[in-house]
mmCIF file of C-alpha atoms in Angstrom:
data_model
loop_
_atom_site.group_PDB
_atom_site.id
_atom_site.type_symbol
_atom_site.label_atom_id
_atom_site.label_comp_id
_atom_site.label_asym_id
_atom_site.label_seq_id
_atom_site.Cartn_x
_atom_site.Cartn_y
_atom_site.Cartn_z
ATOM 1 C CA UNK A 1 74.198 135.161 105.667
ATOM 2 C CA UNK A 2 77.480 133.374 105.223
ATOM 3 C CA UNK A 3 77.974 129.644 105.204
ATOM 4 C CA UNK A 4 81.117 127.659 105.736
ATOM 5 C CA UNK A 5 81.912 124.462 103.944
ATOM 6 C CA UNK A 6 84.133 121.715 105.162
ATOM 7 C CA UNK A 7 86.158 119.481 102.905
ATOM 8 C CA UNK A 8 84.962 115.930 102.612
ATOM 9 C CA UNK A 9 86.814 113.499 104.826
ATOM 10 C CA UNK A 10 88.733 110.851 102.863
ATOM 11 C CA UNK A 11 87.589 107.306 103.291
ATOM 12 C CA UNK A 12 89.316 105.423 106.074
ATOM 13 C CA UNK A 13 91.410 102.547 104.764
ATOM 14 C CA UNK A 14 89.691 99.207 105.294
ATOM 15 C CA UNK A 15 92.366 97.866 107.652
ATOM 16 C CA UNK A 16 89.957 95.486 109.405
ATOM 17 C CA UNK A 17 88.804 93.916 106.139
ATOM 18 C CA UNK A 18 92.390 93.726 104.952
ATOM 19 C CA UNK A 19 93.546 91.949 108.123
ATOM 20 C CA UNK A 20 90.591 89.544 107.894
ATOM 21 C CA UNK A 21 91.523 88.730 104.312
ATOM 22 C CA UNK A 22 95.118 88.091 105.327
ATOM 23 C CA UNK A 23 94.012 85.723 108.096
ATOM 24 C CA UNK A 24 91.789 83.806 105.699
ATOM 25 C CA UNK A 25 94.621 83.601 103.161
ATOM 26 C CA UNK A 26 96.936 82.380 105.915
ATOM 27 C CA UNK A 27 94.479 79.663 106.937
ATOM 28 C CA UNK A 28 94.084 78.567 103.321
ATOM 29 C CA UNK A 29 97.868 78.475 102.833
ATOM 30 C CA UNK A 30 98.310 76.428 106.022
ATOM 31 C CA UNK A 31 95.588 74.016 104.897
ATOM 32 C CA UNK A 32 97.162 73.545 101.468
ATOM 33 C CA UNK A 33 100.672 73.120 102.899
ATOM 34 C CA UNK A 34 99.655 70.770 105.715
ATOM 35 C CA UNK A 35 100.242 67.569 103.639
ATOM 36 C CA UNK A 36 103.744 68.784 102.780
ATOM 37 C CA UNK A 37 104.462 69.606 106.414
ATOM 38 C CA UNK A 38 103.186 66.174 107.463
ATOM 39 C CA UNK A 39 105.504 64.436 104.977
ATOM 40 C CA UNK A 40 108.473 66.571 106.067
ATOM 41 C CA UNK A 41 107.764 65.774 109.713
ATOM 42 C CA UNK A 42 107.635 62.082 108.874
ATOM 43 C CA UNK A 43 110.816 61.850 106.771
ATOM 44 C CA UNK A 44 112.929 64.592 108.396
ATOM 45 C CA UNK A 45 111.784 65.559 111.882
ATOM 46 C CA UNK A 46 111.151 62.037 113.182
ATOM 47 C CA UNK A 47 114.518 60.548 112.050
ATOM 48 C CA UNK A 48 116.306 63.609 113.383
ATOM 49 C CA UNK A 49 114.806 63.401 116.856
ATOM 50 C CA UNK A 50 115.152 59.614 116.847
ATOM 51 C CA UNK A 51 118.873 59.907 116.076
ATOM 52 C CA UNK A 52 119.257 62.553 118.768
ATOM 53 C CA UNK A 53 117.564 60.250 121.272
ATOM 54 C CA UNK A 54 119.680 57.244 120.262
ATOM 55 C CA UNK A 55 122.852 59.292 120.709
ATOM 56 C CA UNK A 56 122.131 59.423 124.448
ATOM 57 C CA UNK A 57 122.163 55.630 124.807
ATOM 58 C CA UNK A 58 124.523 52.715 124.299
ATOM 59 C CA UNK A 59 123.375 49.331 123.087
ATOM 60 C CA UNK A 60 125.187 46.116 123.949
ATOM 61 C CA UNK A 61 128.642 47.669 124.297
ATOM 62 C CA UNK A 62 129.469 46.434 127.772
ATOM 63 C CA UNK A 63 130.007 43.151 129.611
ATOM 64 C CA UNK A 64 128.458 42.017 132.874
ATOM 65 C CA UNK A 65 130.258 40.290 135.753
ATOM 66 C CA UNK A 66 130.013 36.925 133.999
ATOM 67 C CA UNK A 67 131.508 38.207 130.728
ATOM 68 C CA UNK A 68 128.284 38.270 128.748
ATOM 69 C CA UNK A 69 127.255 41.196 126.552
ATOM 70 C CA UNK A 70 124.781 43.466 128.279
ATOM 71 C CA UNK A 71 121.527 43.488 126.329
ATOM 72 C CA UNK A 72 119.194 46.453 126.052
ATOM 73 C CA UNK A 73 119.784 50.185 125.991
ATOM 74 C CA UNK A 74 121.737 52.013 128.660
ATOM 75 C CA UNK A 75 121.324 55.752 129.144
ATOM 76 C CA UNK A 76 124.746 57.429 129.093
ATOM 77 C CA UNK A 77 123.813 61.075 128.514
ATOM 78 C CA UNK A 78 126.457 62.985 126.594
ATOM 79 C CA UNK A 79 129.120 60.310 126.983
ATOM 80 C CA UNK A 80 128.941 59.372 123.300
ATOM 81 C CA UNK A 81 129.718 62.967 122.338
ATOM 82 C CA UNK A 82 132.549 63.329 124.844
ATOM 83 C CA UNK A 83 134.057 60.059 123.614
ATOM 84 C CA UNK A 84 134.028 61.442 120.076
ATOM 85 C CA UNK A 85 136.108 64.487 121.004
ATOM 86 C CA UNK A 86 138.343 63.024 123.714
ATOM 87 C CA UNK A 87 137.986 59.251 123.564
ATOM 88 C CA UNK A 88 139.849 56.460 121.850
ATOM 89 C CA UNK A 89 138.417 57.391 118.425
ATOM 90 C CA UNK A 90 139.073 61.114 118.736
ATOM 91 C CA UNK A 91 141.932 61.052 116.212
ATOM 92 C CA UNK A 92 139.778 59.170 113.762
ATOM 93 C CA UNK A 93 136.954 61.678 114.162
ATOM 94 C CA UNK A 94 139.199 64.696 113.623
ATOM 95 C CA UNK A 95 140.725 62.994 110.593
ATOM 96 C CA UNK A 96 137.273 62.392 109.095
ATOM 97 C CA UNK A 97 136.275 65.964 109.933
ATOM 98 C CA UNK A 98 139.400 67.301 108.201
ATOM 99 C CA UNK A 99 138.793 65.096 105.148
ATOM 100 C CA UNK A 100 135.181 66.238 104.883
ATOM 101 C CA UNK A 101 136.163 69.898 105.108
ATOM 102 C CA UNK A 102 139.062 69.453 102.689
ATOM 103 C CA UNK A 103 136.906 67.737 100.060
ATOM 104 C CA UNK A 104 134.228 70.410 100.441
ATOM 105 C CA UNK A 105 136.556 73.378 99.970
ATOM 106 C CA UNK A 106 138.705 71.925 97.183
ATOM 107 C CA UNK A 107 136.074 70.175 95.077
ATOM 108 C CA UNK A 108 133.548 73.014 95.238
ATOM 109 C CA UNK A 109 136.217 75.589 94.304
ATOM 110 C CA UNK A 110 137.359 73.555 91.296
ATOM 111 C CA UNK A 111 133.795 72.800 90.231
ATOM 112 C CA UNK A 112 132.845 76.476 90.314
ATOM 113 C CA UNK A 113 135.695 77.398 87.966
ATOM 114 C CA UNK A 114 135.086 74.492 85.570
ATOM 115 C CA UNK A 115 131.303 74.869 85.745
ATOM 116 C CA UNK A 116 131.532 78.575 84.942
ATOM 117 C CA UNK A 117 133.744 77.797 81.935
ATOM 118 C CA UNK A 118 131.295 75.127 80.754
ATOM 119 C CA UNK A 119 128.378 77.531 81.067
ATOM 120 C CA UNK A 120 130.147 80.244 79.079
ATOM 121 C CA UNK A 121 130.966 77.774 76.301
ATOM 122 C CA UNK A 122 127.433 76.373 76.172
ATOM 123 C CA UNK A 123 125.924 79.866 76.256
ATOM 124 C CA UNK A 124 127.589 81.058 73.051
ATOM 125 C CA UNK A 125 125.892 80.365 69.782
ATOM 126 C CA UNK A 126 127.702 77.610 67.903
ATOM 127 C CA UNK A 127 126.917 74.650 65.733
ATOM 128 C CA UNK A 128 125.801 71.579 67.617
ATOM 129 C CA UNK A 129 125.103 73.518 70.810
ATOM 130 C CA UNK A 130 122.366 71.073 71.823
ATOM 131 C CA UNK A 131 124.711 68.119 71.395
ATOM 132 C CA UNK A 132 127.385 69.862 73.467
ATOM 133 C CA UNK A 133 124.936 70.551 76.304
ATOM 134 C CA UNK A 134 123.669 66.972 76.299
ATOM 135 C CA UNK A 135 127.170 65.492 76.300
ATOM 136 C CA UNK A 136 128.302 67.776 79.124
ATOM 137 C CA UNK A 137 125.413 66.642 81.331
ATOM 138 C CA UNK A 138 126.098 62.922 80.845
ATOM 139 C CA UNK A 139 128.546 62.631 83.806
ATOM 140 C CA UNK A 140 126.052 64.300 86.124
ATOM 141 C CA UNK A 141 123.316 61.869 85.024
ATOM 142 C CA UNK A 142 125.438 58.806 85.797
ATOM 143 C CA UNK A 143 124.710 57.382 89.302
ATOM 144 C CA UNK A 144 127.457 58.100 91.792
ATOM 145 C CA UNK A 145 128.185 54.425 92.524
ATOM 146 C CA UNK A 146 128.499 53.657 88.809
ATOM 147 C CA UNK A 147 130.742 56.677 88.323
ATOM 148 C CA UNK A 148 132.948 55.539 91.211
ATOM 149 C CA UNK A 149 133.264 52.069 89.677
ATOM 150 C CA UNK A 150 134.271 53.541 86.325
ATOM 151 C CA UNK A 151 136.964 55.672 87.927
ATOM 152 C CA UNK A 152 138.096 52.763 90.074
ATOM 153 C CA UNK A 153 138.830 50.764 86.932
ATOM 154 C CA UNK A 154 140.669 53.718 85.426
ATOM 155 C CA UNK A 155 142.729 54.238 88.614
ATOM 156 C CA UNK A 156 143.906 50.615 88.724
ATOM 157 C CA UNK A 157 147.587 49.817 88.444
ATOM 158 C CA UNK A 158 147.234 48.983 84.758
ATOM 159 C CA UNK A 159 144.468 51.508 84.149
ATOM 160 C CA UNK A 160 144.126 54.471 81.852
ATOM 161 C CA UNK A 161 145.227 57.078 84.397
ATOM 162 C CA UNK A 162 148.604 55.445 85.054
ATOM 163 C CA UNK A 163 149.095 55.042 81.318
ATOM 164 C CA UNK A 164 148.555 58.786 80.876
ATOM 165 C CA UNK A 165 150.702 59.734 83.872
ATOM 166 C CA UNK A 166 153.465 57.339 82.858
ATOM 167 C CA UNK A 167 154.040 56.130 86.419
ATOM 168 C CA UNK A 168 152.809 53.243 88.541
ATOM 169 C CA UNK A 169 150.706 55.042 91.168
ATOM 170 C CA UNK A 170 148.646 53.088 93.694
ATOM 171 C CA UNK A 171 145.625 55.362 93.817
ATOM 172 C CA UNK A 172 143.527 53.202 96.162
ATOM 173 C CA UNK A 173 146.050 53.121 99.031
ATOM 174 C CA UNK A 174 146.628 55.445 101.967
ATOM 175 C CA UNK A 175 148.065 58.802 100.996
ATOM 176 C CA UNK A 176 147.439 62.002 99.093
ATOM 177 C CA UNK A 177 146.969 60.103 95.830
ATOM 178 C CA UNK A 178 143.714 58.699 97.212
ATOM 179 C CA UNK A 179 142.492 62.230 97.972
ATOM 180 C CA UNK A 180 143.376 63.327 94.436
ATOM 181 C CA UNK A 181 141.464 60.373 93.012
ATOM 182 C CA UNK A 182 138.325 61.345 94.942
ATOM 183 C CA UNK A 183 138.669 64.999 93.915
ATOM 184 C CA UNK A 184 139.094 64.124 90.228
ATOM 185 C CA UNK A 185 136.155 61.726 90.192
ATOM 186 C CA UNK A 186 133.843 64.106 92.081
ATOM 187 C CA UNK A 187 134.788 67.073 89.886
ATOM 188 C CA UNK A 188 134.183 65.076 86.712
ATOM 189 C CA UNK A 189 130.718 64.089 87.902
ATOM 190 C CA UNK A 190 129.332 67.270 89.458
ATOM 191 C CA UNK A 191 130.986 70.188 87.638
ATOM 192 C CA UNK A 192 128.298 69.893 84.896
ATOM 193 C CA UNK A 193 125.650 70.478 87.587
ATOM 194 C CA UNK A 194 127.219 73.834 88.443
ATOM 195 C CA UNK A 195 127.519 74.624 84.747
ATOM 196 C CA UNK A 196 123.832 73.876 84.196
ATOM 197 C CA UNK A 197 122.667 76.254 86.934
ATOM 198 C CA UNK A 198 125.068 78.983 85.828
ATOM 199 C CA UNK A 199 123.883 78.557 82.234
ATOM 200 C CA UNK A 200 120.316 79.197 83.392
ATOM 201 C CA UNK A 201 121.502 82.454 84.967
ATOM 202 C CA UNK A 202 123.417 83.475 81.835
ATOM 203 C CA UNK A 203 120.400 83.075 79.583
ATOM 204 C CA UNK A 204 118.385 85.753 81.398
ATOM 205 C CA UNK A 205 121.048 88.460 80.994
ATOM 206 C CA UNK A 206 119.950 90.948 78.280
ATOM 207 C CA UNK A 207 122.291 91.088 75.302
ATOM 208 C CA UNK A 208 121.854 94.872 75.199
ATOM 209 C CA UNK A 209 124.099 95.178 78.226
ATOM 210 C CA UNK A 210 127.011 93.559 76.393
ATOM 211 C CA UNK A 211 126.380 95.653 73.287
ATOM 212 C CA UNK A 212 126.440 98.849 75.345
ATOM 213 C CA UNK A 213 129.615 97.718 77.099
ATOM 214 C CA UNK A 214 131.329 97.038 73.771
ATOM 215 C CA UNK A 215 130.312 100.477 72.533
ATOM 216 C CA UNK A 216 131.898 101.981 75.648
ATOM 217 C CA UNK A 217 135.121 100.118 74.861
ATOM 218 C CA UNK A 218 134.914 97.401 77.544
ATOM 219 C CA UNK A 219 136.827 94.241 76.727
ATOM 220 C CA UNK A 220 135.750 90.655 77.292
ATOM 221 C CA UNK A 221 137.404 90.408 80.730
ATOM 222 C CA UNK A 222 135.849 93.663 81.934
ATOM 223 C CA UNK A 223 132.439 92.581 80.649
ATOM 224 C CA UNK A 224 132.776 89.343 82.613
ATOM 225 C CA UNK A 225 133.619 91.097 85.894
ATOM 226 C CA UNK A 226 131.182 93.995 85.503
ATOM 227 C CA UNK A 227 128.178 92.325 83.852
ATOM 228 C CA UNK A 228 128.298 88.540 83.751
ATOM 229 C CA UNK A 229 129.531 87.753 87.251
ATOM 230 C CA UNK A 230 127.270 90.185 89.182
ATOM 231 C CA UNK A 231 124.133 89.189 87.261
ATOM 232 C CA UNK A 232 124.834 85.465 87.439
ATOM 233 C CA UNK A 233 125.656 85.627 91.154
ATOM 234 C CA UNK A 234 122.219 84.413 92.430
ATOM 235 C CA UNK A 235 122.317 81.254 90.302
ATOM 236 C CA UNK A 236 125.983 80.689 91.161
ATOM 237 C CA UNK A 237 125.310 81.001 94.898
ATOM 238 C CA UNK A 238 122.495 78.458 94.680
ATOM 239 C CA UNK A 239 124.774 76.041 92.836
ATOM 240 C CA UNK A 240 127.585 76.498 95.365
ATOM 241 C CA UNK A 241 125.211 76.031 98.296
ATOM 242 C CA UNK A 242 123.808 72.813 96.845
ATOM 243 C CA UNK A 243 127.284 71.468 96.189
ATOM 244 C CA UNK A 244 128.521 72.356 99.682
ATOM 245 C CA UNK A 245 125.614 70.537 101.293
ATOM 246 C CA UNK A 246 126.167 67.580 98.983
ATOM 247 C CA UNK A 247 129.917 67.236 99.592
ATOM 248 C CA UNK A 248 129.577 67.569 103.369
ATOM 249 C CA UNK A 249 127.595 64.321 103.403
ATOM 250 C CA UNK A 250 129.804 62.552 100.842
ATOM 251 C CA UNK A 251 129.753 58.793 101.307
ATOM 252 C CA UNK A 252 129.263 56.618 98.218
ATOM 253 C CA UNK A 253 132.005 58.044 95.984
ATOM 254 C CA UNK A 254 135.023 57.487 98.307
ATOM 255 C CA UNK A 255 133.467 54.304 99.697
ATOM 256 C CA UNK A 256 133.245 52.639 96.273
ATOM 257 C CA UNK A 257 136.317 54.273 94.721
ATOM 258 C CA UNK A 258 138.848 53.834 97.548
ATOM 259 C CA UNK A 259 137.146 51.653 100.142
ATOM 260 C CA UNK A 260 136.095 51.902 103.785
ATOM 261 C CA UNK A 261 138.377 52.488 106.786
ATOM 262 C CA UNK A 262 140.870 54.402 104.655
ATOM 263 C CA UNK A 263 141.971 57.290 106.851
ATOM 264 C CA UNK A 264 143.017 59.363 103.846
ATOM 265 C CA UNK A 265 139.487 59.508 102.423
ATOM 266 C CA UNK A 266 137.222 58.640 105.349
ATOM 267 C CA UNK A 267 134.436 61.191 105.827
ATOM 268 C CA UNK A 268 132.021 61.796 108.676
ATOM 269 C CA UNK A 269 129.267 59.880 106.879
ATOM 270 C CA UNK A 270 131.557 56.897 106.402
ATOM 271 C CA UNK A 271 132.562 57.038 110.056
ATOM 272 C CA UNK A 272 128.925 57.002 111.191
ATOM 273 C CA UNK A 273 128.214 54.098 108.823
ATOM 274 C CA UNK A 274 131.171 52.125 110.191
ATOM 275 C CA UNK A 275 129.965 52.547 113.774
ATOM 276 C CA UNK A 276 126.447 51.478 112.795
ATOM 277 C CA UNK A 277 127.671 48.330 111.016
ATOM 278 C CA UNK A 278 129.557 47.406 114.208
ATOM 279 C CA UNK A 279 126.249 47.709 116.111
ATOM 280 C CA UNK A 280 127.430 50.831 117.944
ATOM 281 C CA UNK A 281 124.192 52.663 117.308
ATOM 282 C CA UNK A 282 124.675 55.249 120.042
ATOM 283 C CA UNK A 283 128.051 56.547 118.760
ATOM 284 C CA UNK A 284 126.758 56.293 115.172
ATOM 285 C CA UNK A 285 123.795 58.488 116.070
ATOM 286 C CA UNK A 286 126.165 60.934 117.780
ATOM 287 C CA UNK A 287 128.317 61.143 114.636
ATOM 288 C CA UNK A 288 125.201 61.697 112.513
ATOM 289 C CA UNK A 289 123.983 64.426 114.859
ATOM 290 C CA UNK A 290 127.326 66.234 114.735
ATOM 291 C CA UNK A 291 127.325 66.008 110.949
ATOM 292 C CA UNK A 292 123.826 67.485 110.858
ATOM 293 C CA UNK A 293 124.889 70.379 113.084
ATOM 294 C CA UNK A 294 127.976 70.926 110.931
ATOM 295 C CA UNK A 295 125.841 71.138 107.785
ATOM 296 C CA UNK A 296 123.400 73.541 109.444
ATOM 297 C CA UNK A 297 126.183 75.857 110.640
ATOM 298 C CA UNK A 298 127.933 75.889 107.258
ATOM 299 C CA UNK A 299 124.679 76.593 105.414
ATOM 300 C CA UNK A 300 123.753 79.395 107.843
ATOM 301 C CA UNK A 301 127.163 81.050 107.570
ATOM 302 C CA UNK A 302 127.136 80.739 103.780
ATOM 303 C CA UNK A 303 123.707 82.340 103.497
ATOM 304 C CA UNK A 304 124.527 85.187 105.848
ATOM 305 C CA UNK A 305 127.997 86.028 104.531
ATOM 306 C CA UNK A 306 127.388 85.708 100.785
ATOM 307 C CA UNK A 307 123.908 87.182 100.698
ATOM 308 C CA UNK A 308 121.937 84.203 99.439
ATOM 309 C CA UNK A 309 119.161 84.999 101.882
ATOM 310 C CA UNK A 310 116.013 84.384 99.854
ATOM 311 C CA UNK A 311 113.765 84.500 102.930
ATOM 312 C CA UNK A 312 115.325 87.774 104.049
ATOM 313 C CA UNK A 313 114.710 89.321 100.631
ATOM 314 C CA UNK A 314 111.062 88.277 100.761
ATOM 315 C CA UNK A 315 110.718 89.846 104.208
ATOM 316 C CA UNK A 316 112.284 93.055 102.947
ATOM 317 C CA UNK A 317 109.751 93.221 100.119
ATOM 318 C CA UNK A 318 106.885 92.800 102.584
ATOM 319 C CA UNK A 319 108.368 95.468 104.839
ATOM 320 C CA UNK A 320 108.556 97.924 101.937
ATOM 321 C CA UNK A 321 104.912 97.227 101.136
ATOM 322 C CA UNK A 322 103.899 97.954 104.729
ATOM 323 C CA UNK A 323 105.772 101.265 104.677
ATOM 324 C CA UNK A 324 103.610 102.586 101.849
ATOM 325 C CA UNK A 325 101.974 105.910 102.671
ATOM 326 C CA UNK A 326 98.416 105.534 103.982
ATOM 327 C CA UNK A 327 96.121 108.606 103.616
ATOM 328 C CA UNK A 328 95.561 110.219 106.982
ATOM 329 C CA UNK A 329 92.178 111.370 108.228
ATOM 330 C CA UNK A 330 91.300 114.819 106.951
ATOM 331 C CA UNK A 331 90.349 117.814 109.061
ATOM 332 C CA UNK A 332 87.599 120.344 108.610
ATOM 333 C CA UNK A 333 88.791 123.164 106.400
ATOM 334 C CA UNK A 334 86.861 126.384 106.170
ATOM 335 C CA UNK A 335 85.955 127.465 102.659
#
């Protein structure tokens, strides 16, 4: 009498228990994050939607038949936005838009170069390294308004800058000299911030990589391009992104250093502030909404083009985990 044996079936993966555990973990995460979401909704979502709603109205900007100012809010739809692009203040808006973009591109580019140099100097072992790092970070720790006042005194007609230049330059008047003053002051203050973040990226690079590169005959410049720059790229991208978002909403530095209603240095934030101080809350809200959209678009393009997509990387990791091989159900195999 012959008997046949069948191989034991492998245990079926506990997918139902796993999915239940994930749902419970998701509920716990949502419960723990709910206070944060509530605060974000209060300080971000509500002002944003309130500004968007105000941009569709005009308050007290017209006169009635008797010549009195019309009180209350008047719904005008998208008229505030159309007036920005094609109205009486269109030239002023495009000038502020150009200034904002110019300051963003120029200052961030200069700060990246200077910040990288600062990080490389602070990263090397030398005497008094702690003192050097502390002194470099002093400008970044100074409040922006105080920093602008300091530079305003130095840019005066009889100030230090003119003494160094050897010419009598009126830095706080209309012209390119006002732009240069803002660029110099902003670079002095925020380049250490870029250097600090890049320094954090430099300190996690293994020294063995540089030793192996030197053994292979690579010089200092080749080591920088092949080792330092690629490995410090994540920290550098974060620093650049933070600085771009910060410069796009620049207000206090040119306002204190040069003054308001200076077309050479007026930014979108200053333009929105000027409309609000004149009680034109509808146009001010429209300017603020356009600035918000501008920041969102720039941040999205930066993340997508330069690869600073942290959320996308996390999703890729989860996708790789899901593609792991799961044992299939076995079949009866005769002995």
